[in-house]
Coordinates of C-alpha atoms and ligand atoms in Angstrom, one line a residue:
M1 CA -28.4 -27.0 68.4
T2 CA -31.0 -24.4 68.0
K3 CA -34.5 -25.5 69.0
I4 CA -37.7 -25.2 67.4
R5 CA -40.1 -22.7 69.1
F6 CA -43.2 -25.0 69.4
A7 CA -46.7 -24.2 70.6
T8 CA -49.9 -25.8 70.7
V9 CA -53.5 -24.2 71.1
W10 CA -56.7 -25.5 72.4
L11 CA -59.8 -24.1 70.7
A12 CA -63.3 -25.7 70.6
G13 CA -62.4 -29.2 71.0
C14 CA -62.5 -32.0 73.7
S15 CA -58.8 -31.9 74.4
G16 CA -58.8 -35.5 73.0
C17 CA -56.2 -34.4 70.4
H18 CA -53.7 -33.1 73.0
M19 CA -54.4 -36.3 75.2
S20 CA -53.3 -38.2 72.1
F21 CA -50.5 -36.1 72.2
L22 CA -49.4 -37.3 75.6
D23 CA -49.7 -40.8 74.2
L24 CA -46.2 -40.2 72.7
D25 CA -45.2 -41.1 76.3
E26 CA -41.2 -41.6 76.4
W27 CA -40.9 -40.2 73.0
L28 CA -41.9 -36.8 74.4
L29 CA -38.5 -36.9 76.0
E30 CA -36.7 -37.1 72.9
L31 CA -39.1 -34.4 71.3
A32 CA -38.1 -32.1 74.3
Q33 CA -34.6 -32.1 73.1
H34 CA -35.6 -30.6 69.8
V35 CA -38.2 -28.1 70.8
D36 CA -38.9 -25.2 73.3
V37 CA -42.5 -25.3 74.2
V38 CA -43.4 -21.6 74.1
Y39 CA -47.1 -21.9 74.5
S40 CA -49.5 -24.8 75.3
P41 CA -52.5 -25.8 77.4
V42 CA -50.3 -28.9 78.4
G43 CA -47.3 -28.6 80.8
S44 CA -47.3 -24.8 80.7
D45 CA -49.1 -21.6 82.1
I46 CA -48.4 -18.9 79.7
K47 CA -51.0 -16.5 79.1
E48 CA -50.0 -14.6 76.1
Y49 CA -49.2 -16.2 72.8
P50 CA -45.6 -15.3 72.1
D51 CA -43.9 -13.9 69.0
N52 CA -41.7 -15.9 66.6
V53 CA -43.3 -19.2 66.8
D54 CA -41.9 -21.8 64.5
V55 CA -44.6 -24.4 64.6
C56 CA -47.9 -24.4 65.9
W57 CA -50.4 -27.1 66.2
V58 CA -54.0 -26.1 66.8
E59 CA -56.9 -28.2 68.2
G60 CA -60.4 -27.6 67.8
G61 CA -62.9 -25.4 65.6
V62 CA -63.5 -21.7 66.0
A63 CA -66.6 -21.2 67.9
N64 CA -66.5 -18.2 69.9
E65 CA -65.0 -14.5 70.0
D66 CA -62.0 -15.7 72.1
N67 CA -60.9 -18.5 69.5
L68 CA -61.3 -16.1 66.8
E69 CA -58.9 -13.3 68.3
L70 CA -56.6 -16.1 69.3
I71 CA -56.3 -17.9 65.8
H72 CA -55.7 -14.5 64.2
Q73 CA -52.8 -13.8 66.8
V74 CA -51.7 -17.6 66.3
R75 CA -51.3 -16.8 62.5
A76 CA -49.6 -13.6 62.7
K77 CA -46.9 -14.8 64.9
T78 CA -46.3 -18.4 63.6
K79 CA -44.4 -19.7 60.8
L80 CA -46.1 -23.3 60.1
L81 CA -49.5 -23.6 61.3
V82 CA -50.9 -27.1 61.7
S83 CA -54.7 -28.2 61.7
F84 CA -54.6 -30.8 64.2
G85 CA -57.4 -33.3 64.5
D86 CA -61.1 -33.4 63.0
C87 CA -62.5 -30.6 64.9
A88 CA -59.7 -28.0 63.4
V89 CA -59.9 -29.4 60.0
T90 CA -63.7 -29.8 59.4
A91 CA -65.6 -28.4 62.8
N92 CA -66.3 -32.0 63.5
V93 CA -68.3 -32.4 66.8
P94 CA -68.3 -28.6 67.9
G95 CA -69.8 -27.9 64.3
M96 CA -72.8 -30.2 65.0
R97 CA -74.4 -27.0 66.5
N98 CA -74.3 -25.3 63.1
M99 CA -77.3 -27.2 61.9
L100 CA -79.4 -25.7 64.5
G101 CA -79.1 -22.4 62.8
G102 CA -77.1 -19.9 64.8
V103 CA -76.5 -18.8 68.3
E104 CA -80.0 -18.0 69.6
P105 CA -81.6 -21.5 69.0
V106 CA -78.4 -23.1 70.5
L107 CA -78.4 -21.2 73.6
K108 CA -82.1 -21.6 73.9
R109 CA -82.1 -25.4 73.5
A110 CA -79.1 -25.9 75.7
Y111 CA -79.9 -23.5 78.7
L112 CA -83.6 -23.0 78.7
E113 CA -85.3 -26.0 77.0
L114 CA -82.8 -28.3 78.7
G115 CA -81.9 -26.4 81.7
D116 CA -83.7 -28.5 84.5
V117 CA -83.1 -26.4 87.7
T118 CA -82.8 -22.7 86.9
P119 CA -83.0 -22.2 83.3
Q120 CA -81.2 -19.1 82.4
L121 CA -78.9 -17.8 79.5
P122 CA -75.1 -17.4 80.4
D123 CA -74.1 -13.7 80.4
E124 CA -71.2 -12.6 82.1
P125 CA -69.4 -10.0 79.6
G126 CA -65.7 -10.4 79.8
I127 CA -66.0 -13.9 81.2
V128 CA -68.0 -16.1 79.0
P129 CA -67.1 -15.2 75.4
P130 CA -69.7 -14.7 73.0
L131 CA -70.3 -17.7 70.5
L132 CA -70.0 -17.1 66.9
D133 CA -72.9 -17.9 64.7
Q134 CA -71.4 -20.8 63.2
V135 CA -68.6 -23.0 64.3
R136 CA -65.7 -22.8 61.4
P137 CA -62.8 -25.1 60.7
V138 CA -59.5 -23.3 61.1
H139 CA -58.7 -22.9 57.6
E140 CA -61.8 -21.1 56.9
I141 CA -60.6 -18.1 59.2
V142 CA -56.7 -18.3 58.5
N143 CA -54.2 -20.1 56.1
V144 CA -53.4 -23.4 57.4
D145 CA -49.8 -25.0 56.3
L146 CA -50.7 -28.7 57.3
F147 CA -53.5 -30.7 58.1
I148 CA -53.7 -33.7 60.4
P149 CA -57.1 -35.4 60.4
G150 CA -58.2 -38.0 62.9
C151 CA -60.4 -38.0 66.1
P152 CA -58.1 -37.9 67.6
P153 CA -55.0 -38.4 65.3
S154 CA -53.2 -41.5 66.8
A155 CA -49.9 -40.9 68.7
D156 CA -48.3 -42.9 65.7
R157 CA -49.8 -40.4 63.1
I158 CA -48.6 -37.5 65.3
K159 CA -45.0 -38.9 65.6
A160 CA -44.7 -39.7 61.9
T161 CA -45.9 -35.9 61.3
L162 CA -43.5 -34.5 63.8
E163 CA -40.4 -36.4 62.9
P164 CA -39.8 -34.8 59.4
L165 CA -41.0 -31.3 61.0
L166 CA -37.9 -31.7 63.3
R167 CA -35.7 -32.3 60.4
G168 CA -37.1 -29.0 58.8
E169 CA -39.0 -31.0 56.2
M170 CA -42.8 -31.3 55.4
P171 CA -44.4 -34.6 56.3
Q172 CA -45.9 -36.5 53.6
M173 CA -49.6 -36.8 54.4
V174 CA -50.6 -39.7 52.3
G175 CA -52.0 -43.1 52.8
R176 CA -54.7 -44.4 55.4
E177 CA -52.3 -44.2 58.3
M178 CA -51.9 -40.5 57.6
I179 CA -55.1 -39.1 56.4
K180 CA -58.0 -41.2 57.5
F181 CA -60.7 -39.1 59.2
G182 CA -62.2 -40.3 62.5
Ligands
SF4_1 S1 -61.0 -34.0 66.8 FE1 -62.0 -35.7 68.1 S2 -60.6 -36.0 69.8 FE2 -59.8 -34.0 68.8 S3 -60.8 -32.3 69.9 FE3 -62.2 -33.0 68.1 S4 -63.8 -34.4 69.2 FE4 -61.9 -34.2 70.5

């Protein structure tokens, strides 16, 4: 049996969507019979996003230059890109900073006004990626093939999405169990 080359990516999110993935518990063993995990923040330490990925689930919004570079790589090298969780689908929690009106007021508020001991702006070129002016949902940057809302999506919803994908079918994202936000 040819295994699906499967990846997951963590952009600007809290990792709760990935934690929900791990809530699949023993079903992960069944999943492992059908997929090769070729890139993921969970259970692997692969630094470069590989070529020829069949399916990639992306958690989080696009918030900084590193996120932006990675999501373009992901799109170019992936057949089916899944926007995984409310932060990927709408920008959600990381997007709350958008209402402050850009990078400068956000950094000033977080690191100067609320910096109790040694207020200073983070500035380590090559280490701390510059923030984008606005946090954007994934589909505003690249084409997305499938949306899975939820904060986080439940393990049941994740499983109900994965099962048809493993059969080579697109899941039907209809009904409260599959598309409710939050
Ligand atoms: S959608 Fe919710 S659980 Fe997932 S990364 Fe965003 S805040 Fe965390």
